[in-house]
PDB file of C-alpha atoms in Angstrom:
ATOM      1  CA  MET R  21       0.236  -0.377  -0.216  1.00 91.00           C
ATOM      2  CA  THR R  22       0.842   3.494  -0.594  1.00 96.00           C
ATOM      3  CA  ALA R  23       0.769   6.737   1.040  1.00 97.00           C
ATOM      4  CA  ASP R  24      -1.800   7.730  -0.800  1.00 98.00           C
ATOM      5  CA  ASP R  25      -3.781   4.643   0.173  1.00 98.00           C
ATOM      6  CA  PHE R  26      -3.102   5.412   3.728  1.00 98.00           C
ATOM      7  CA  MET R  27      -4.376   8.658   3.334  1.00 98.00           C
ATOM      8  CA  LYS R  28      -7.917   7.555   1.468  1.00 98.00           C
ATOM      9  CA  ARG R  29      -8.240   4.854   4.356  1.00 98.00           C
ATOM     10  CA  ALA R  30      -7.877   8.427   6.710  1.00 98.00           C
ATOM     11  CA  ILE R  31     -10.301  10.785   4.803  1.00 98.00           C
ATOM     12  CA  GLU R  32     -12.740   7.835   4.593  1.00 98.00           C
ATOM     13  CA  LEU R  33     -12.794   7.255   8.132  1.00 98.00           C
ATOM     14  CA  SER R  34     -13.570  11.342   8.517  1.00 98.00           C
ATOM     15  CA  ARG R  35     -16.569  11.041   5.599  1.00 98.00           C
ATOM     16  CA  GLU R  36     -18.059   8.167   7.571  1.00 98.00           C
ATOM     17  CA  HIS R  37     -17.875   8.593  11.040  1.00 97.00           C
ATOM     18  CA  MET R  38     -18.912  12.754  10.541  1.00 97.00           C
ATOM     19  CA  ASN R  39     -21.904  10.914   8.321  1.00 96.00           C
ATOM     20  CA  LEU R  40     -22.962   8.824  11.728  1.00 96.00           C
ATOM     21  CA  ASN R  41     -22.356  11.756  14.003  1.00 95.00           C
ATOM     22  CA  HIS R  42     -19.968  10.736  15.551  1.00 96.00           C
ATOM     23  CA  GLY R  43     -18.121  14.117  15.884  1.00 96.00           C
ATOM     24  CA  GLY R  44     -16.121  16.572  13.318  1.00 96.00           C
ATOM     25  CA  PRO R  45     -14.712  15.730   9.889  1.00 98.00           C
ATOM     26  CA  PHE R  46     -11.356  14.214  10.881  1.00 98.00           C
ATOM     27  CA  GLY R  47      -9.877  10.431  10.364  1.00 98.00           C
ATOM     28  CA  ALA R  48      -6.745   9.126  11.279  1.00 98.00           C
ATOM     29  CA  VAL R  49      -4.471   6.258  10.591  1.00 98.00           C
ATOM     30  CA  ILE R  50      -1.391   4.810  11.805  1.00 98.00           C
ATOM     31  CA  VAL R  51       0.838   2.622  10.411  1.00 98.00           C
ATOM     32  CA  LYS R  52       4.041   1.062  11.120  1.00 98.00           C
ATOM     33  CA  ASP R  53       5.878  -1.828   9.088  1.00 97.00           C
ATOM     34  CA  GLY R  54       3.471  -0.963   6.506  1.00 97.00           C
ATOM     35  CA  LYS R  55       0.387  -2.303   7.836  1.00 98.00           C
ATOM     36  CA  ILE R  56      -2.219   0.048   9.826  1.00 98.00           C
ATOM     37  CA  ILE R  57      -1.908  -0.525  13.300  1.00 98.00           C
ATOM     38  CA  GLY R  58      -4.562   2.243  14.720  1.00 98.00           C
ATOM     39  CA  GLU R  59      -7.591   3.814  13.894  1.00 98.00           C
ATOM     40  CA  GLY R  60      -9.283   7.096  14.719  1.00 98.00           C
ATOM     41  CA  TRP R  61     -11.705   9.641  14.112  1.00 98.00           C
ATOM     42  CA  ASN R  62     -13.043  12.684  16.064  1.00 97.00           C
ATOM     43  CA  GLN R  63     -15.528  11.451  18.804  1.00 97.00           C
ATOM     44  CA  VAL R  64     -15.542  14.511  20.836  1.00 96.00           C
ATOM     45  CA  SER R  65     -19.230  15.099  21.053  1.00 95.00           C
ATOM     46  CA  SER R  66     -20.556  11.606  21.003  1.00 95.00           C
ATOM     47  CA  SER R  67     -18.223  10.947  24.269  1.00 96.00           C
ATOM     48  CA  ASN R  68     -18.438  13.481  25.432  1.00 96.00           C
ATOM     49  CA  ASP R  69     -14.812  13.549  25.463  1.00 97.00           C
ATOM     50  CA  PRO R  70     -12.957  16.763  24.395  1.00 97.00           C
ATOM     51  CA  THR R  71      -9.362  15.296  23.817  1.00 98.00           C
ATOM     52  CA  ALA R  72     -11.247  12.764  21.615  1.00 98.00           C
ATOM     53  CA  HIS R  73      -9.408  14.004  18.385  1.00 98.00           C
ATOM     54  CA  ALA R  74      -8.611  11.745  15.391  1.00 98.00           C
ATOM     55  CA  GLU R  75      -5.047  11.593  16.292  1.00 98.00           C
ATOM     56  CA  ILE R  76      -5.273  11.248  19.896  1.00 98.00           C
ATOM     57  CA  SER R  77      -7.302   8.076  19.427  1.00 98.00           C
ATOM     58  CA  ALA R  78      -5.281   6.706  16.550  1.00 98.00           C
ATOM     59  CA  ILE R  79      -2.840   6.963  18.843  1.00 98.00           C
ATOM     60  CA  ARG R  80      -4.022   5.397  21.987  1.00 98.00           C
ATOM     61  CA  LYS R  81      -5.356   2.741  19.850  1.00 98.00           C
ATOM     62  CA  ALA R  82      -2.011   1.890  18.196  1.00 98.00           C
ATOM     63  CA  ALA R  83      -0.036   1.887  21.642  1.00 98.00           C
ATOM     64  CA  GLN R  84      -2.484  -0.808  22.939  1.00 98.00           C
ATOM     65  CA  THR R  85      -2.160  -2.546  19.498  1.00 98.00           C
ATOM     66  CA  ILE R  86       1.719  -2.992  19.927  1.00 98.00           C
ATOM     67  CA  ARG R  87       1.779  -2.891  23.899  1.00 97.00           C
ATOM     68  CA  LYS R  88       4.238   0.241  23.700  1.00 97.00           C
ATOM     69  CA  PHE R  89       4.153   3.869  24.852  1.00 97.00           C
ATOM     70  CA  ASP R  90       6.689   4.450  22.238  1.00 97.00           C
ATOM     71  CA  LEU R  91       5.696   4.342  18.896  1.00 98.00           C
ATOM     72  CA  ALA R  92       8.819   5.414  16.986  1.00 98.00           C
ATOM     73  CA  GLY R  93       8.864   3.949  13.925  1.00 98.00           C
ATOM     74  CA  ALA R  94       5.208   4.325  12.669  1.00 98.00           C
ATOM     75  CA  GLU R  95       3.612   7.639  10.421  1.00 98.00           C
ATOM     76  CA  ILE R  96       0.166   8.952  11.176  1.00 98.00           C
ATOM     77  CA  TYR R  97      -1.812   9.959   8.500  1.00 98.00           C
ATOM     78  CA  THR R  98      -4.344  12.126   9.354  1.00 98.00           C
ATOM     79  CA  SER R  99      -7.104  14.010   7.124  1.00 98.00           C
ATOM     80  CA  CYS R 100      -5.994  17.145   8.522  1.00 98.00           C
ATOM     81  CA  GLU R 101      -2.908  19.021   9.804  1.00 98.00           C
ATOM     82  CA  PRO R 102      -2.946  18.022  13.288  1.00 98.00           C
ATOM     83  CA  CYS R 103      -3.736  20.553  16.010  1.00 97.00           C
ATOM     84  CA  SER R 104      -1.352  21.601  18.913  1.00 97.00           C
ATOM     85  CA  MET R 105      -2.674  18.869  21.184  1.00 98.00           C
ATOM     86  CA  CYS R 106      -2.472  16.498  18.548  1.00 98.00           C
ATOM     87  CA  LEU R 107       1.066  17.077  17.154  1.00 98.00           C
ATOM     88  CA  SER R 108       2.116  17.319  20.573  1.00 98.00           C
ATOM     89  CA  ALA R 109       0.838  14.124  21.157  1.00 98.00           C
ATOM     90  CA  ILE R 110       2.805  12.554  18.032  1.00 98.00           C
ATOM     91  CA  TYR R 111       6.086  13.878  19.413  1.00 98.00           C
ATOM     92  CA  TRP R 112       5.373  12.488  22.792  1.00 97.00           C
ATOM     93  CA  ALA R 113       4.344   9.255  20.911  1.00 98.00           C
ATOM     94  CA  ARG R 114       7.785   9.433  18.970  1.00 98.00           C
ATOM     95  CA  ILE R 115       6.150   9.465  15.836  1.00 98.00           C
ATOM     96  CA  ASP R 116       8.502   9.807  12.425  1.00 98.00           C
ATOM     97  CA  LYS R 117       6.460  11.486   9.796  1.00 98.00           C
ATOM     98  CA  ILE R 118       3.107  12.923   9.440  1.00 98.00           C
ATOM     99  CA  TYR R 119       0.971  12.749   6.590  1.00 98.00           C
ATOM    100  CA  TYR R 120      -1.776  15.645   6.458  1.00 98.00           C
ATOM    101  CA  GLY R 121      -4.729  16.535   4.028  1.00 98.00           C
ATOM    102  CA  ASN R 122      -6.327  19.676   5.393  1.00 98.00           C
ATOM    103  CA  THR R 123      -4.457  22.362   6.973  1.00 96.00           C
ATOM    104  CA  ARG R 124      -5.532  24.322  10.050  1.00 94.00           C
ATOM    105  CA  LYS R 125      -6.738  27.760   8.208  1.00 93.00           C
ATOM    106  CA  ASP R 126      -9.586  25.187   6.683  1.00 96.00           C
ATOM    107  CA  ALA R 127      -9.922  23.546   9.681  1.00 95.00           C
ATOM    108  CA  ALA R 128     -10.178  27.640  11.078  1.00 93.00           C
ATOM    109  CA  GLN R 129     -12.850  28.194   7.653  1.00 93.00           C
ATOM    110  CA  ILE R 130     -14.766  25.440   8.909  1.00 95.00           C
ATOM    111  CA  GLN R 131     -15.047  27.222  12.926  1.00 92.00           C
ATOM    112  CA  PHE R 132     -12.646  24.893  14.211  1.00 93.00           C
ATOM    113  CA  ASP R 133     -10.238  26.616  17.258  1.00 89.00           C
ATOM    114  CA  ASP R 134      -6.718  25.024  15.546  1.00 91.00           C
ATOM    115  CA  ASP R 135      -5.117  28.012  14.196  1.00 92.00           C
ATOM    116  CA  PHE R 136      -6.075  29.854  17.779  1.00 95.00           C
ATOM    117  CA  ILE R 137      -5.398  27.736  19.831  1.00 96.00           C
ATOM    118  CA  TYR R 138      -1.887  27.557  18.285  1.00 96.00           C
ATOM    119  CA  GLN R 139      -1.566  30.587  18.607  1.00 96.00           C
ATOM    120  CA  GLU R 140      -1.986  30.979  22.171  1.00 97.00           C
ATOM    121  CA  VAL R 141       0.178  27.788  22.862  1.00 97.00           C
ATOM    122  CA  ALA R 142       3.105  30.167  21.439  1.00 97.00           C
ATOM    123  CA  LYS R 143       2.385  32.801  23.608  1.00 97.00           C
ATOM    124  CA  PRO R 144       3.994  33.710  27.034  1.00 96.00           C
ATOM    125  CA  ILE R 145       1.992  32.588  30.056  1.00 96.00           C
ATOM    126  CA  GLN R 146       0.982  35.932  30.869  1.00 96.00           C
ATOM    127  CA  ASP R 147      -0.302  36.763  27.656  1.00 97.00           C
ATOM    128  CA  ARG R 148      -2.463  33.922  26.960  1.00 98.00           C
ATOM    129  CA  LYS R 149      -6.595  34.254  27.049  1.00 98.00           C
ATOM    130  CA  ILE R 150      -6.674  31.505  29.514  1.00 98.00           C
ATOM    131  CA  PRO R 151      -4.995  33.156  33.206  1.00 98.00           C
ATOM    132  CA  MET R 152      -2.448  31.022  34.773  1.00 98.00           C
ATOM    133  CA  ARG R 153      -1.383  31.255  38.004  1.00 98.00           C
ATOM    134  CA  GLN R 154       1.633  29.211  39.816  1.00 98.00           C
ATOM    135  CA  ILE R 155       0.945  28.357  43.750  1.00 98.00           C
ATOM    136  CA  MET R 156       2.717  26.042  46.219  1.00 98.00           C
ATOM    137  CA  TYR R 157       5.825  25.890  43.998  1.00 98.00           C
ATOM    138  CA  PRO R 158       8.018  24.364  46.777  1.00 98.00           C
ATOM    139  CA  ASP R 159       5.353  21.302  47.645  1.00 98.00           C
ATOM    140  CA  ALA R 160       5.131  20.413  44.115  1.00 98.00           C
ATOM    141  CA  LEU R 161       8.479  20.404  43.556  1.00 98.00           C
ATOM    142  CA  SER R 162       9.643  18.126  46.237  1.00 98.00           C
ATOM    143  CA  VAL R 163       7.863  15.281  43.919  1.00 98.00           C
ATOM    144  CA  PHE R 164       9.829  16.057  41.518  1.00 97.00           C
ATOM    145  CA  LYS R 165      12.951  15.388  43.671  1.00 97.00           C
ATOM    146  CA  GLU R 166      11.702  11.776  44.615  1.00 97.00           C
ATOM    147  CA  TRP R 167      11.081  11.155  41.366  1.00 97.00           C
ATOM    148  CA  GLU R 168      14.903  11.804  40.670  1.00 95.00           C
ATOM    149  CA  LYS R 169      15.692   9.683  43.881  1.00 95.00           C
ATOM    150  CA  LYS R 170      13.149   6.889  42.677  1.00 95.00           C
ATOM    151  CA  ALA R 171      15.673   3.757  41.338  1.00 92.00           C
ATOM    152  CA  ASP R 172      13.009   2.112  40.122  1.00 92.00           C
ATOM    153  CA  LYS R 173      11.345   4.507  37.834  1.00 91.00           C
ATOM    154  CA  VAL R 174      10.380   3.662  33.831  1.00 88.00           C
ATOM    155  CA  THR R 175      11.443   6.932  31.866  1.00 86.00           C
ATOM    156  CA  TYR R 176       9.956   8.213  28.373  1.00 79.00           C
TER     157      TYR R 176
ATOM    158  CA  MET Q   9     -11.871  24.479  49.802  1.00 91.00           C
ATOM    159  CA  THR Q  10      -9.367  27.359  48.777  1.00 96.00           C
ATOM    160  CA  ALA Q  11      -7.044  26.865  45.847  1.00 97.00           C
ATOM    161  CA  ASP Q  12      -4.270  25.386  48.142  1.00 98.00           C
ATOM    162  CA  ASP Q  13      -6.280  22.743  48.997  1.00 98.00           C
ATOM    163  CA  PHE Q  14      -7.130  21.556  45.800  1.00 98.00           C
ATOM    164  CA  MET Q  15      -3.773  21.445  44.586  1.00 98.00           C
ATOM    165  CA  LYS Q  16      -2.460  20.165  47.614  1.00 98.00           C
ATOM    166  CA  ARG Q  17      -4.652  17.234  46.383  1.00 98.00           C
ATOM    167  CA  ALA Q  18      -3.326  17.645  42.899  1.00 98.00           C
ATOM    168  CA  ILE Q  19       0.430  17.098  43.953  1.00 98.00           C
ATOM    169  CA  GLU Q  20      -1.063  14.089  46.858  1.00 98.00           C
ATOM    170  CA  LEU Q  21      -1.988  12.695  43.342  1.00 98.00           C
ATOM    171  CA  SER Q  22       0.991  12.737  41.748  1.00 98.00           C
ATOM    172  CA  ARG Q  23       2.906  11.401  44.922  1.00 98.00           C
ATOM    173  CA  GLU Q  24       1.035   8.631  45.294  1.00 98.00           C
ATOM    174  CA  HIS Q  25       0.848   7.079  41.120  1.00 97.00           C
ATOM    175  CA  MET Q  26       4.488   7.794  41.227  1.00 97.00           C
ATOM    176  CA  ASN Q  27       4.973   5.662  44.072  1.00 96.00           C
ATOM    177  CA  LEU Q  28       2.664   2.979  42.453  1.00 96.00           C
ATOM    178  CA  ASN Q  29       4.433   3.166  39.402  1.00 95.00           C
ATOM    179  CA  HIS Q  30       1.725   4.176  37.452  1.00 96.00           C
ATOM    180  CA  GLY Q  31       3.648   7.050  35.646  1.00 96.00           C
ATOM    181  CA  GLY Q  32       5.399  10.389  35.661  1.00 96.00           C
ATOM    182  CA  PRO Q  33       5.193  12.776  38.884  1.00 98.00           C
ATOM    183  CA  PHE Q  34       2.775  14.523  37.799  1.00 98.00           C
ATOM    184  CA  GLY Q  35      -1.052  14.978  39.342  1.00 98.00           C
ATOM    185  CA  ALA Q  36      -4.044  16.888  38.711  1.00 98.00           C
ATOM    186  CA  VAL Q  37      -7.946  17.934  39.618  1.00 98.00           C
ATOM    187  CA  ILE Q  38     -10.630  19.691  37.781  1.00 98.00           C
ATOM    188  CA  VAL Q  39     -12.908  21.578  40.587  1.00 98.00           C
ATOM    189  CA  LYS Q  40     -16.284  23.170  39.456  1.00 98.00           C
ATOM    190  CA  ASP Q  41     -18.590  24.482  42.109  1.00 97.00           C
ATOM    191  CA  GLY Q  42     -16.527  24.704  44.860  1.00 97.00           C
ATOM    192  CA  LYS Q  43     -16.386  20.522  44.105  1.00 98.00           C
ATOM    193  CA  ILE Q  44     -13.767  17.930  42.387  1.00 98.00           C
ATOM    194  CA  ILE Q  45     -15.322  16.793  39.088  1.00 98.00           C
ATOM    195  CA  GLY Q  46     -11.983  14.661  37.968  1.00 98.00           C
ATOM    196  CA  GLU Q  47      -9.319  13.556  39.386  1.00 98.00           C
ATOM    197  CA  GLY Q  48      -5.684  12.272  36.798  1.00 98.00           C
ATOM    198  CA  TRP Q  49      -2.385  11.357  37.116  1.00 98.00           C
ATOM    199  CA  ASN Q  50       0.052  10.292  34.760  1.00 97.00           C
ATOM    200  CA  GLN Q  51      -0.461   6.915  33.669  1.00 97.00           C
ATOM    201  CA  VAL Q  52       1.730   7.103  30.393  1.00 96.00           C
ATOM    202  CA  SER Q  53       3.976   3.468  31.079  1.00 95.00           C
ATOM    203  CA  SER Q  54       1.292   1.882  33.233  1.00 95.00           C
ATOM    204  CA  SER Q  55      -1.412   1.407  30.674  1.00 96.00           C
ATOM    205  CA  ASN Q  56       0.965   2.227  27.632  1.00 96.00           C
ATOM    206  CA  ASP Q  57      -0.556   5.602  26.664  1.00 97.00           C
ATOM    207  CA  PRO Q  58       1.392   8.282  25.695  1.00 97.00           C
ATOM    208  CA  THR Q  59      -1.762  10.457  25.718  1.00 98.00           C
ATOM    209  CA  ALA Q  60      -2.063   9.683  29.451  1.00 98.00           C
ATOM    210  CA  HIS Q  61      -0.951  12.825  30.976  1.00 98.00           C
ATOM    211  CA  ALA Q  62      -2.727  13.716  34.582  1.00 98.00           C
ATOM    212  CA  GLU Q  63      -4.333  16.669  32.470  1.00 98.00           C
ATOM    213  CA  ILE Q  64      -5.590  14.961  29.890  1.00 98.00           C
ATOM    214  CA  SER Q  65      -6.926  12.410  32.353  1.00 98.00           C
ATOM    215  CA  ALA Q  66      -8.690  14.401  34.229  1.00 98.00           C
ATOM    216  CA  ILE Q  67     -10.204  15.885  31.877  1.00 98.00           C
ATOM    217  CA  ARG Q  68     -11.686  12.850  30.335  1.00 98.00           C
ATOM    218  CA  LYS Q  69     -12.808  11.936  33.796  1.00 98.00           C
ATOM    219  CA  ALA Q  70     -14.725  15.666  34.705  1.00 98.00           C
ATOM    220  CA  ALA Q  71     -16.344  15.508  31.330  1.00 98.00           C
ATOM    221  CA  GLN Q  72     -17.862  11.820  32.132  1.00 98.00           C
ATOM    222  CA  THR Q  73     -18.964  13.329  35.468  1.00 98.00           C
ATOM    223  CA  ILE Q  74     -21.045  15.998  33.696  1.00 98.00           C
ATOM    224  CA  ARG Q  75     -21.877  14.355  30.552  1.00 97.00           C
ATOM    225  CA  LYS Q  76     -20.549  17.592  28.636  1.00 97.00           C
ATOM    226  CA  PHE Q  77     -17.729  17.609  26.181  1.00 97.00           C
ATOM    227  CA  ASP Q  78     -17.448  21.430  27.635  1.00 97.00           C
ATOM    228  CA  LEU Q  79     -15.869  22.459  31.097  1.00 98.00           C
ATOM    229  CA  ALA Q  80     -16.703  26.325  30.697  1.00 98.00           C
ATOM    230  CA  GLY Q  81     -16.832  26.867  34.371  1.00 98.00           C
ATOM    231  CA  ALA Q  82     -14.346  25.061  35.952  1.00 98.00           C
ATOM    232  CA  GLU Q  83     -10.793  25.526  37.189  1.00 98.00           C
ATOM    233  CA  ILE Q  84      -8.057  22.795  36.644  1.00 98.00           C
ATOM    234  CA  TYR Q  85      -5.169  22.659  39.069  1.00 98.00           C
ATOM    235  CA  THR Q  86      -2.090  20.879  38.272  1.00 98.00           C
ATOM    236  CA  SER Q  87       1.309  19.652  40.139  1.00 98.00           C
ATOM    237  CA  CYS Q  88       3.396  21.026  36.778  1.00 98.00           C
ATOM    238  CA  GLU Q  89       2.653  23.574  34.259  1.00 98.00           C
ATOM    239  CA  PRO Q  90       1.097  21.426  31.204  1.00 98.00           C
ATOM    240  CA  CYS Q  91       3.049  20.844  28.623  1.00 97.00           C
ATOM    241  CA  SER Q  92       1.807  21.736  24.936  1.00 97.00           C
ATOM    242  CA  MET Q  93      -0.633  18.770  24.381  1.00 98.00           C
ATOM    243  CA  CYS Q  94      -2.369  19.590  28.038  1.00 98.00           C
ATOM    244  CA  LEU Q  95      -2.428  22.980  27.639  1.00 98.00           C
ATOM    245  CA  SER Q  96      -4.642  22.946  23.945  1.00 98.00           C
ATOM    246  CA  ALA Q  97      -6.906  20.026  25.727  1.00 98.00           C
ATOM    247  CA  ILE Q  98      -7.380  22.982  28.606  1.00 98.00           C
ATOM    248  CA  TYR Q  99      -8.432  25.392  25.420  1.00 98.00           C
ATOM    249  CA  TRP Q 100     -10.528  22.464  23.580  1.00 97.00           C
ATOM    250  CA  ALA Q 101     -12.410  21.792  27.020  1.00 98.00           C
ATOM    251  CA  ARG Q 102     -12.598  25.832  27.836  1.00 98.00           C
ATOM    252  CA  ILE Q 103     -11.459  25.082  30.724  1.00 98.00           C
ATOM    253  CA  ASP Q 104     -11.665  28.721  33.233  1.00 98.00           C
ATOM    254  CA  LYS Q 105      -8.434  28.874  34.916  1.00 98.00           C
ATOM    255  CA  ILE Q 106      -5.564  27.183  35.783  1.00 98.00           C
ATOM    256  CA  TYR Q 107      -3.484  26.707  38.631  1.00 98.00           C
ATOM    257  CA  TYR Q 108       0.103  25.096  38.374  1.00 98.00           C
ATOM    258  CA  GLY Q 109       3.044  24.395  40.917  1.00 98.00           C
ATOM    259  CA  ASN Q 110       6.416  22.947  38.601  1.00 98.00           C
ATOM    260  CA  THR Q 111       7.093  24.790  35.002  1.00 96.00           C
ATOM    261  CA  ARG Q 112       8.178  22.904  31.974  1.00 94.00           C
ATOM    262  CA  LYS Q 113      11.853  23.923  33.402  1.00 94.00           C
ATOM    263  CA  ASP Q 114      11.566  22.001  36.500  1.00 96.00           C
ATOM    264  CA  ALA Q 115      10.397  19.319  34.057  1.00 95.00           C
ATOM    265  CA  ALA Q 116      13.151  19.379  31.837  1.00 93.00           C
ATOM    266  CA  GLN Q 117      15.547  19.352  34.349  1.00 93.00           C
ATOM    267  CA  ILE Q 118      13.861  15.979  35.414  1.00 95.00           C
ATOM    268  CA  GLN Q 119      14.089  14.956  31.581  1.00 92.00           C
ATOM    269  CA  PHE Q 120      10.681  15.452  30.241  1.00 93.00           C
ATOM    270  CA  ASP Q 121      10.237  16.817  26.905  1.00 90.00           C
ATOM    271  CA  ASP Q 122       7.435  19.777  27.975  1.00 92.00           C
ATOM    272  CA  ASP Q 123      10.107  22.045  26.744  1.00 92.00           C
ATOM    273  CA  PHE Q 124      11.196  20.807  23.312  1.00 95.00           C
ATOM    274  CA  ILE Q 125       8.166  20.476  22.335  1.00 96.00           C
ATOM    275  CA  TYR Q 126       6.466  23.570  23.299  1.00 96.00           C
ATOM    276  CA  GLN Q 127       9.306  24.535  21.057  1.00 96.00           C
ATOM    277  CA  GLU Q 128       8.451  22.530  18.288  1.00 97.00           C
ATOM    278  CA  VAL Q 129       4.953  23.445  18.470  1.00 97.00           C
ATOM    279  CA  ALA Q 130       5.814  27.025  17.989  1.00 97.00           C
ATOM    280  CA  LYS Q 131       7.711  26.606  14.939  1.00 97.00           C
ATOM    281  CA  PRO Q 132       6.850  26.426  11.022  1.00 96.00           C
ATOM    282  CA  ILE Q 133       6.200  23.211   9.288  1.00 96.00           C
ATOM    283  CA  GLN Q 134       9.250  23.065   7.509  1.00 96.00           C
ATOM    284  CA  ASP Q 135      11.459  23.590  10.742  1.00 97.00           C
ATOM    285  CA  ARG Q 136      10.120  20.924  12.969  1.00 98.00           C
ATOM    286  CA  LYS Q 137      12.214  17.833  13.626  1.00 98.00           C
ATOM    287  CA  ILE Q 138       9.084  15.292  12.573  1.00 98.00           C
ATOM    288  CA  PRO Q 139       8.799  15.722   8.774  1.00 98.00           C
ATOM    289  CA  MET Q 140       5.343  16.442   7.562  1.00 98.00           C
ATOM    290  CA  ARG Q 141       3.568  16.110   4.083  1.00 98.00           C
ATOM    291  CA  GLN Q 142       0.531  17.270   2.734  1.00 98.00           C
ATOM    292  CA  ILE Q 143      -1.464  15.034   0.354  1.00 98.00           C
ATOM    293  CA  MET Q 144      -4.541  14.097  -1.461  1.00 98.00           C
ATOM    294  CA  TYR Q 145      -5.663  18.034  -0.219  1.00 98.00           C
ATOM    295  CA  PRO Q 146      -8.772  17.951  -2.775  1.00 98.00           C
ATOM    296  CA  ASP Q 147      -9.949  14.754  -1.383  1.00 98.00           C
ATOM    297  CA  ALA Q 148      -9.542  15.622   2.180  1.00 98.00           C
ATOM    298  CA  LEU Q 149     -11.219  19.237   2.184  1.00 98.00           C
ATOM    299  CA  SER Q 150     -14.189  17.745   0.209  1.00 98.00           C
ATOM    300  CA  VAL Q 151     -15.693  16.302   3.649  1.00 98.00           C
ATOM    301  CA  PHE Q 152     -14.720  19.595   5.442  1.00 97.00           C
ATOM    302  CA  LYS Q 153     -17.422  21.105   1.884  1.00 97.00           C
ATOM    303  CA  GLU Q 154     -19.713  18.180   3.161  1.00 97.00           C
ATOM    304  CA  TRP Q 155     -19.429  19.064   6.565  1.00 97.00           C
ATOM    305  CA  GLU Q 156     -20.398  22.828   5.799  1.00 95.00           C
ATOM    306  CA  LYS Q 157     -23.580  21.632   4.341  1.00 95.00           C
ATOM    307  CA  LYS Q 158     -24.401  19.770   6.980  1.00 95.00           C
ATOM    308  CA  ALA Q 159     -27.999  20.446   8.883  1.00 92.00           C
ATOM    309  CA  ASP Q 160     -27.687  18.001  11.884  1.00 92.00           C
ATOM    310  CA  LYS Q 161     -24.391  18.797  12.960  1.00 91.00           C
ATOM    311  CA  VAL Q 162     -22.755  19.188  16.577  1.00 88.00           C
ATOM    312  CA  THR Q 163     -20.276  22.238  16.428  1.00 86.00           C
ATOM    313  CA  TYR Q 164     -17.507  22.575  19.229  1.00 79.00           C
TER     314      TYR Q 164
END
């Protein structure tokens, strides 16, 4: 199968689950060693989960499939440029390459906030729309110090 | 209960689940109308889910609790400044305010990639470490056009 075949499947998922009223028009597949190991689609409105974007759903399924939290060696095909949440998830998952169809500007055109959130994430804390306040720093930091000393920790 | 009480609970979750080897030293709670409606902790390594950060887990639980994908009116208390994935999820969830303990620099200090991923997300596509390639744009865009015309869509 070619890159176009995998993207065709991602687009098919976006259309199919949009028509089933599962959520917005977004689909994604994750491919490793030439095989699809996870498929996802937007299910924010049907599952009451604001994090249930196509890419997050596909990553979670792929990681279950290979029983690893590290998807190094895998590629993601997504019907739209990943939002900043999904792009960050792709980095955390160590995915090697991203293929996308629509852009964040196209998503903005149909009233999705991808572009706005990208802009917010890039701002310094004090300039963001959602206020952020640091409290209880010494107490929080003490747990990080314990983590540093923890002998049997699993790092990622 | 005060802001410090809620943060104390978030820090307690970070320590407790770190010690249970569920994942990294991160905890979060979501509060609405003075009550905790969702608690989360990092469970990346124990659940094989690279997206299972404390804040994502707390958001998913809170949204289940109130049976809505929109958490407007809620606040999040997180033991560490949210990474770009979790910050974006907080925006998607329409959370009103963020309280945090440790910073992304503290997270970098104990070898977590939060700071690096923030930098990547802010870059133009062509300058990022993970290569991104647009393919099959017209096919992908046709689904967005169908979404625009869809009469019974649930927007968010």
